[in-house]
CSV table of C-alpha atoms in Angstrom, one decimal:
chain,number,residue,atom,x,y,z
A,217,MET,CA,-15.8,31.2,31.9
A,218,ALA,CA,-19.4,29.9,31.6
A,219,ARG,CA,-20.7,29.5,28.1
A,220,ILE,CA,-23.9,31.2,26.9
A,221,LEU,CA,-26.7,28.8,25.8
A,222,ASN,CA,-26.9,29.3,22.1
A,223,PHE,CA,-30.4,28.6,20.7
A,224,THR,CA,-29.8,30.2,17.3
A,225,ALA,CA,-30.7,28.4,14.1
A,226,GLY,CA,-27.0,28.5,13.0
A,227,PRO,CA,-24.1,28.7,13.3
A,228,ALA,CA,-25.0,26.4,16.2
A,229,HIS,CA,-23.6,25.2,19.5
A,230,LEU,CA,-20.4,23.2,19.4
A,231,PRO,CA,-19.3,20.7,21.9
A,232,GLU,CA,-16.7,22.0,24.3
A,233,SER,CA,-14.4,19.1,23.6
A,234,VAL,CA,-14.5,19.9,19.8
A,235,ILE,CA,-13.7,23.6,20.6
A,236,GLN,CA,-10.7,22.6,22.6
A,237,ILE,CA,-9.3,20.3,19.9
A,238,CYS,CA,-9.8,23.1,17.4
A,239,GLN,CA,-8.0,25.6,19.6
A,240,GLN,CA,-5.0,23.4,19.6
A,241,ALA,CA,-5.3,22.7,15.9
A,242,LEU,CA,-5.2,26.4,15.0
A,243,TRP,CA,-1.8,26.5,16.6
A,244,ASP,CA,-0.4,23.2,15.6
A,245,VAL,CA,-1.8,20.0,14.0
A,246,GLY,CA,1.4,18.1,14.9
A,247,ASN,CA,3.9,19.3,12.3
A,248,GLY,CA,4.6,22.8,13.4
A,249,ILE,CA,1.8,24.4,11.4
A,250,GLY,CA,-1.8,25.2,12.2
A,251,ILE,CA,-4.9,23.8,10.4
A,252,ALA,CA,-5.9,27.3,9.1
A,253,GLU,CA,-2.5,27.6,7.4
A,254,ILE,CA,-1.9,24.1,6.1
A,255,SER,CA,-1.9,23.4,2.3
A,256,HIS,CA,-4.8,21.4,1.0
A,257,ARG,CA,-2.3,19.7,-1.2
A,258,SER,CA,-0.3,18.5,1.8
A,259,ALA,CA,-0.1,14.8,2.9
A,260,PHE,CA,-1.8,15.8,6.2
A,261,PHE,CA,-4.8,17.3,4.5
A,262,ASP,CA,-5.1,14.5,1.8
A,263,ASP,CA,-5.3,12.0,4.7
A,264,LEU,CA,-7.8,14.2,6.5
A,265,MET,CA,-10.1,14.2,3.4
A,266,THR,CA,-9.8,10.4,3.0
A,267,ASP,CA,-10.6,9.8,6.6
A,268,LEU,CA,-13.4,12.4,6.6
A,269,GLU,CA,-15.2,10.8,3.7
A,270,ALA,CA,-14.8,7.3,5.1
A,271,GLN,CA,-16.1,8.4,8.5
A,272,PHE,CA,-19.0,10.3,6.9
A,273,ARG,CA,-20.0,7.2,5.0
A,274,ARG,CA,-19.8,5.1,8.1
A,275,VAL,CA,-21.7,7.4,10.4
A,276,GLY,CA,-24.4,8.1,7.8
A,277,ALA,CA,-24.5,4.6,6.3
A,278,VAL,CA,-23.9,6.1,2.9
A,279,PRO,CA,-23.7,3.3,0.3
A,280,ASP,CA,-21.1,3.1,-2.5
A,281,SER,CA,-23.8,3.9,-5.0
A,282,HIS,CA,-23.7,7.5,-3.8
A,283,ALA,CA,-20.7,10.0,-4.1
A,284,VAL,CA,-20.0,12.4,-1.2
A,285,LEU,CA,-18.9,16.0,-1.9
A,286,PHE,CA,-17.8,18.7,0.5
A,287,LEU,CA,-18.4,22.0,-1.2
A,288,GLN,CA,-18.4,25.7,-0.7
A,289,GLY,CA,-21.2,28.2,-1.3
A,290,GLY,CA,-23.4,26.8,1.4
A,291,ALA,CA,-26.7,25.0,0.8
A,292,THR,CA,-28.0,28.1,-1.0
A,293,LEU,CA,-25.7,27.6,-4.0
A,294,GLN,CA,-27.3,24.2,-4.5
A,295,PHE,CA,-30.7,26.0,-5.1
A,296,CYS,CA,-29.4,26.9,-8.5
A,297,THR,CA,-26.8,24.2,-9.2
A,298,ILE,CA,-29.3,21.4,-8.8
A,299,PRO,CA,-31.9,22.6,-11.3
A,300,ALA,CA,-29.2,23.8,-13.7
A,301,THR,CA,-27.7,20.3,-13.7
A,302,PHE,CA,-30.6,17.9,-13.4
A,303,THR,CA,-33.4,19.4,-15.4
A,304,ARG,CA,-34.0,18.8,-19.1
A,305,PRO,CA,-35.3,21.1,-21.8
A,306,GLY,CA,-39.1,21.1,-21.8
A,307,GLY,CA,-39.2,19.3,-18.5
A,308,HIS,CA,-40.4,20.2,-15.1
A,309,ILE,CA,-39.9,19.4,-11.4
A,310,ASP,CA,-42.2,18.7,-8.5
A,311,CYS,CA,-41.9,20.5,-5.2
A,312,ILE,CA,-43.4,19.5,-1.8
A,313,HIS,CA,-43.7,23.1,-0.6
A,314,THR,CA,-43.5,23.4,3.2
A,315,GLY,CA,-42.3,26.9,3.7
A,316,TYR,CA,-39.5,29.5,3.6
A,317,TRP,CA,-36.7,27.3,2.4
A,318,THR,CA,-38.6,25.5,-0.4
A,319,ARG,CA,-39.9,28.9,-1.5
A,320,ASN,CA,-36.4,30.2,-1.8
A,321,ALA,CA,-35.2,27.1,-3.6
A,322,MET,CA,-38.0,27.3,-6.1
A,323,ARG,CA,-37.3,31.0,-6.7
A,324,ASP,CA,-33.9,29.9,-8.0
A,325,ALA,CA,-35.2,26.8,-9.8
A,326,ASP,CA,-37.6,29.0,-11.7
A,327,PHE,CA,-34.7,30.3,-13.8
A,328,TYR,CA,-34.2,26.9,-15.2
A,329,THR,CA,-37.4,24.9,-15.3
A,330,ARG,CA,-41.2,24.8,-14.7
A,331,ILE,CA,-42.4,23.9,-11.3
A,332,HIS,CA,-45.4,21.8,-10.2
A,333,TYR,CA,-46.4,22.0,-6.6
A,334,ALA,CA,-47.2,18.4,-5.6
A,335,TYR,CA,-48.2,19.8,-2.2
A,336,ASP,CA,-48.6,23.4,-1.2
A,337,GLY,CA,-48.5,24.1,2.6
A,338,ALA,CA,-49.2,27.8,2.1
A,339,LYS,CA,-52.9,26.9,2.3
A,340,ASN,CA,-52.5,25.9,6.0
A,341,GLY,CA,-49.8,28.4,6.9
A,342,PHE,CA,-47.1,25.7,6.7
A,343,GLN,CA,-48.3,24.2,9.9
A,344,HIS,CA,-48.4,20.7,8.5
A,345,ILE,CA,-46.1,18.1,7.0
A,346,PRO,CA,-48.0,16.1,4.4
A,347,ASP,CA,-48.7,12.4,4.5
A,348,ASP,CA,-47.9,10.4,1.4
A,349,ASP,CA,-51.6,10.4,0.3
A,350,GLU,CA,-51.7,14.2,0.4
A,351,ILE,CA,-48.9,14.6,-2.2
A,352,ALA,CA,-50.1,14.7,-5.8
A,353,TYR,CA,-47.1,14.1,-8.1
A,354,SER,CA,-47.3,15.2,-11.7
A,355,SER,CA,-46.4,12.9,-14.6
A,356,ALA,CA,-42.7,12.3,-15.0
A,357,PRO,CA,-41.0,15.2,-13.3
A,358,ASP,CA,-37.2,15.5,-13.7
A,359,TYR,CA,-37.1,15.2,-9.9
A,360,VAL,CA,-39.1,15.8,-6.7
A,361,TYR,CA,-37.7,18.4,-4.2
A,362,TYR,CA,-38.4,18.8,-0.5
A,363,CYS,CA,-36.9,20.3,2.6
A,364,ALA,CA,-36.6,17.7,5.4
A,365,ASN,CA,-36.6,20.1,8.3
A,366,ASN,CA,-38.2,23.5,8.0
A,367,SER,CA,-36.3,25.5,10.5
A,368,PHE,CA,-38.2,28.8,10.0
A,369,LEU,CA,-41.4,27.3,11.7
A,370,GLY,CA,-40.1,24.1,13.2
A,371,THR,CA,-41.7,21.4,11.2
A,372,GLU,CA,-40.0,18.2,10.0
A,373,PHE,CA,-40.6,15.1,7.8
A,374,LYS,CA,-40.3,12.1,10.0
A,375,ARG,CA,-39.1,10.0,7.0
A,376,ALA,CA,-38.6,10.5,3.3
A,377,PRO,CA,-41.8,10.8,1.3
A,378,ARG,CA,-42.6,7.8,-0.8
A,379,CYS,CA,-41.8,8.8,-4.3
A,380,PRO,CA,-41.7,7.1,-7.7
A,381,TYR,CA,-39.3,9.7,-9.2
A,382,PRO,CA,-35.8,10.9,-8.3
A,383,LEU,CA,-36.0,12.5,-4.9
A,384,ILE,CA,-33.9,15.5,-3.8
A,385,ALA,CA,-33.7,16.7,-0.2
A,386,ASP,CA,-32.4,19.8,1.6
A,387,MET,CA,-31.4,18.4,4.9
A,388,SER,CA,-29.5,21.4,6.2
A,389,SER,CA,-31.3,21.5,9.5
A,390,ASN,CA,-31.5,17.9,10.5
A,391,ILE,CA,-28.7,15.9,8.7
A,392,PHE,CA,-27.2,13.4,11.0
A,393,SER,CA,-29.6,14.2,13.8
A,394,ARG,CA,-31.1,10.7,13.1
A,395,PRO,CA,-30.5,7.8,10.7
A,396,ILE,CA,-31.1,8.7,7.0
A,397,ASP,CA,-32.5,6.5,4.2
A,398,VAL,CA,-29.8,7.6,1.7
A,399,ALA,CA,-30.8,5.1,-0.9
A,400,ALA,CA,-34.3,6.6,-1.1
A,401,HIS,CA,-32.7,9.8,-2.5
A,402,SER,CA,-31.0,10.7,-5.7
A,403,LEU,CA,-29.4,13.7,-4.0
A,404,ILE,CA,-29.2,15.1,-0.5
A,405,PHE,CA,-27.5,18.4,0.4
A,406,ALA,CA,-26.9,20.1,3.7
A,407,SER,CA,-25.0,23.1,5.1
A,408,ALA,CA,-22.7,22.2,8.0
A,409,GLN,CA,-23.2,24.9,10.6
A,410,LYS,CA,-26.1,23.2,12.4
A,411,ASN,CA,-25.2,19.6,13.1
A,412,LEU,CA,-21.8,19.1,11.4
A,413,GLY,CA,-19.7,21.9,12.6
A,414,ILE,CA,-19.2,25.5,11.4
A,415,ALA,CA,-20.2,27.6,8.4
A,416,GLY,CA,-18.3,27.3,5.2
A,417,CYS,CA,-19.1,23.9,3.9
A,418,CYS,CA,-22.0,22.2,2.2
A,419,VAL,CA,-22.3,18.4,2.0
A,420,VAL,CA,-23.7,16.8,-1.2
A,421,ILE,CA,-24.6,13.1,-1.4
A,422,VAL,CA,-25.5,12.2,-5.0
A,423,ASP,CA,-26.4,8.9,-6.6
A,424,ARG,CA,-23.8,8.1,-9.2
A,425,ALA,CA,-26.2,6.6,-11.7
A,426,PHE,CA,-28.4,9.7,-11.4
A,427,LEU,CA,-25.4,11.9,-12.0
A,428,ASP,CA,-24.1,9.9,-14.9
A,429,GLU,CA,-27.5,9.9,-16.6
A,430,ARG,CA,-28.4,13.6,-16.1
A,431,GLN,CA,-25.4,15.8,-16.0
A,432,SER,CA,-24.1,17.3,-19.3
A,433,THR,CA,-20.3,17.3,-19.5
A,434,ALA,CA,-20.2,20.8,-20.8
A,435,ARG,CA,-20.4,22.7,-17.5
A,436,PRO,CA,-18.3,25.4,-15.8
A,437,SER,CA,-15.9,23.6,-13.5
A,438,MET,CA,-17.3,24.7,-10.1
A,439,PHE,CA,-20.8,23.7,-11.2
A,440,ASP,CA,-19.6,20.3,-12.6
A,441,TYR,CA,-20.5,17.6,-10.0
A,442,LYS,CA,-18.6,15.0,-12.0
A,443,ARG,CA,-15.4,17.0,-12.0
A,444,LEU,CA,-15.8,17.7,-8.3
A,445,VAL,CA,-16.2,14.0,-7.6
A,446,GLN,CA,-13.1,13.2,-9.6
A,447,ALA,CA,-11.2,15.9,-7.7
A,448,ARG,CA,-12.4,14.6,-4.3
A,449,SER,CA,-14.0,18.0,-3.5
A,450,MET,CA,-10.6,19.7,-4.0
A,451,LEU,CA,-10.9,21.1,-7.5
A,452,ASN,CA,-10.0,24.4,-5.8
A,453,THR,CA,-8.9,25.2,-2.2
A,454,PRO,CA,-11.6,23.7,0.0
A,455,PRO,CA,-12.7,25.2,3.3
A,456,THR,CA,-9.9,23.5,5.2
A,457,PHE,CA,-10.8,24.6,8.8
A,458,ALA,CA,-14.5,23.9,8.3
A,459,LEU,CA,-13.7,20.3,7.1
A,460,PHE,CA,-11.4,19.8,10.1
A,461,VAL,CA,-14.2,20.8,12.4
A,462,MET,CA,-16.6,18.5,10.6
A,463,LYS,CA,-14.2,15.6,11.2
A,464,GLN,CA,-14.2,16.4,14.9
A,465,MET,CA,-18.0,16.6,15.0
A,466,LEU,CA,-18.2,13.1,13.4
A,467,ASP,CA,-15.8,11.8,16.1
A,468,TRP,CA,-18.1,13.4,18.7
A,469,ILE,CA,-21.2,11.8,17.1
A,470,GLU,CA,-19.6,8.4,17.0
A,471,SER,CA,-18.4,8.7,20.6
A,472,HIS,CA,-22.0,9.4,21.6
A,473,GLY,CA,-23.4,6.3,20.0
A,474,GLY,CA,-24.0,7.3,16.4
A,475,LEU,CA,-27.2,8.4,14.7
A,476,LYS,CA,-29.6,6.2,16.6
A,477,SER,CA,-28.3,7.7,19.8
A,478,MET,CA,-28.5,11.2,18.3
A,479,ALA,CA,-32.2,10.6,17.4
A,480,ALA,CA,-33.0,9.4,20.9
A,481,ARG,CA,-31.1,12.3,22.5
A,482,ASN,CA,-32.6,14.9,20.3
A,483,ALA,CA,-36.1,13.6,20.9
A,484,GLN,CA,-35.5,13.7,24.6
A,485,LYS,CA,-34.3,17.3,24.4
A,486,ALA,CA,-37.2,18.4,22.4
A,487,GLN,CA,-39.7,16.7,24.7
A,488,ILE,CA,-38.3,18.5,27.7
A,489,ILE,CA,-39.0,21.9,26.2
A,490,ARG,CA,-42.4,20.9,24.7
A,491,ASP,CA,-43.5,19.5,28.0
A,492,ALA,CA,-42.8,22.8,29.7
A,493,ILE,CA,-44.7,24.6,27.0
A,494,ASP,CA,-47.7,22.3,27.5
A,495,ALA,CA,-47.6,22.8,31.2
A,496,THR,CA,-48.2,26.5,30.9
A,497,ASN,CA,-51.9,25.7,30.2
A,498,GLY,CA,-52.1,27.7,27.0
A,499,PHE,CA,-49.9,30.7,27.9
A,500,PHE,CA,-47.3,29.4,25.5
A,501,LYS,CA,-48.5,27.6,22.4
A,502,HIS,CA,-46.8,25.4,19.9
A,503,VAL,CA,-46.3,26.2,16.2
A,504,GLY,CA,-47.1,23.3,13.8
A,505,ASP,CA,-49.4,20.3,14.0
A,506,GLU,CA,-48.4,17.9,16.7
A,507,ASN,CA,-47.2,15.1,14.3
A,508,SER,CA,-45.3,17.6,12.2
A,509,ARG,CA,-43.1,19.3,14.8
A,510,SER,CA,-39.4,19.3,14.5
A,511,SER,CA,-36.9,17.9,17.0
A,512,MET,CA,-34.4,20.5,15.9
A,513,ASN,CA,-36.4,23.7,16.1
A,514,ILE,CA,-39.0,24.3,18.8
A,515,SER,CA,-41.3,27.2,17.6
A,516,PHE,CA,-43.8,28.6,20.0
A,517,TYR,CA,-45.4,31.9,21.0
A,518,SER,CA,-46.9,33.8,24.0
A,519,PRO,CA,-50.2,35.7,24.1
A,520,ASN,CA,-48.8,38.7,22.2
A,521,PRO,CA,-45.6,40.1,20.5
A,522,GLU,CA,-44.8,42.4,23.5
A,523,LEU,CA,-44.5,39.3,25.8
A,524,ASP,CA,-42.5,37.5,23.1
A,525,ALA,CA,-40.0,40.5,23.2
A,526,ARG,CA,-39.9,40.5,27.0
A,527,PHE,CA,-39.3,36.7,27.0
A,528,VAL,CA,-36.3,37.2,24.6
A,529,ALA,CA,-34.8,40.1,26.6
A,530,GLN,CA,-35.1,38.3,29.9
A,531,ALA,CA,-33.7,35.1,28.4
A,532,GLU,CA,-30.7,37.0,27.2
A,533,SER,CA,-30.1,38.5,30.7
A,534,ASN,CA,-30.1,34.9,31.8
A,535,GLN,CA,-27.4,33.9,29.3
A,536,MET,CA,-29.8,32.3,26.7
A,537,ILE,CA,-29.5,33.8,23.2
A,538,GLY,CA,-31.2,33.2,19.9
A,539,LEU,CA,-34.7,32.7,21.1
A,540,ARG,CA,-36.4,35.2,18.8
A,541,GLY,CA,-38.5,33.6,16.1
A,542,HIS,CA,-37.7,33.7,12.4
A,543,ARG,CA,-37.8,37.3,11.0
A,544,GLU,CA,-40.8,36.4,8.8
A,545,THR,CA,-42.8,34.7,11.5
A,546,GLY,CA,-42.1,36.4,14.8
A,547,GLY,CA,-42.8,34.4,17.9
A,548,LEU,CA,-40.1,32.4,19.6
A,549,ARG,CA,-37.9,29.6,18.5
A,550,ALA,CA,-35.3,27.3,20.3
A,551,SER,CA,-32.9,25.5,18.0
A,552,ILE,CA,-31.4,22.5,19.7
A,553,PHE,CA,-29.1,20.8,17.2
A,554,ASN,CA,-27.0,17.7,17.9
A,555,ALA,CA,-24.4,19.4,20.2
A,556,PHE,CA,-26.8,21.4,22.2
A,557,PRO,CA,-26.7,20.1,25.8
A,558,ILE,CA,-29.6,18.4,27.5
A,559,GLU,CA,-29.0,20.6,30.6
A,560,GLY,CA,-29.6,23.7,28.5
A,561,CYS,CA,-33.0,22.4,27.5
A,562,ARG,CA,-33.8,21.9,31.1
A,563,THR,CA,-32.7,25.5,31.9
A,564,LEU,CA,-34.9,26.8,29.1
A,565,ALA,CA,-37.8,24.6,30.3
A,566,GLN,CA,-37.6,26.1,33.8
A,567,PHE,CA,-37.4,29.6,32.4
A,568,ILE,CA,-40.6,29.0,30.3
A,569,THR,CA,-42.3,27.8,33.5
A,570,ASP,CA,-41.2,30.7,35.5
A,571,PHE,CA,-42.0,33.3,32.8
A,572,ALA,CA,-45.6,32.0,32.4
A,573,GLN,CA,-46.2,32.0,36.1
A,574,LYS,CA,-45.0,35.6,36.4
A,575,ASN,CA,-46.8,37.0,33.3
A,576,GLY,CA,-49.9,34.8,33.0
């Protein structure tokens, strides 16, 4: 049966080879029991976790200076866990505010600390990712927070901002889509369901020195990064199936050349769609400044909301789903995470061309 092209912002497209492995694993992982039934205290799963962390470090070039955690609660739980852990009485944090996800993160951080906006993209409708000289850090924040890829409008930092203070990044929408400068960050977190598998797991990469310096030992167990590190992310029952899928996704990434190859492939996919948008001579228009646009989420719009709705409906009848823009912004959005096929981008590009010709 032909598969639908899934342009949603997550849960995202999975490679067919990974789906086939997971189908078999649900039935039997080699010892007469399926992966969804196996104990997280079993030798099989202990070995899986050891291999998963080692491979995650290898693929992402994660240095020994940083611990790796595989946690539950999604990226959203980190919105409160991070400020609860790493802010100090009377202190404050800086935020590079580029849209919906930084807004939501700061809404939770506001329970724990004061917030200084070192950059506020609301002034330009979040169409722009700031250069380093546009960011005005305050004096001695506990940390600086930013979202590396803003999926709601489709803007992306091309590299980590230069920062003299501890830097924390939400990389949920672009982790492992390209090489990462892990050492530039005190903490990185990301949900898995876009580039690393399925929903149910959040990856946290945290600098051990930052953790030792900042975390109080008197914390509830599931909010205690130190205990979670000591327990190898298995303080309680981890999301076993989601972690198995992540291991298969890392295998897939490595088999396709690693993160440098992912970066080139993702740039090619994005360009195919963007070229089609440009070729409509203004019928479709991009969202975001040219140098700020994401390779993960292509946001665009037609002359009016009625045509946007028609585009979405006709795309669905052509086996392409998830092209409606974010609920707060409207318009159109194509999310093309790591596993999304190049051929699917070409199919969408042709549909964009045909739609503009018929409705322009």
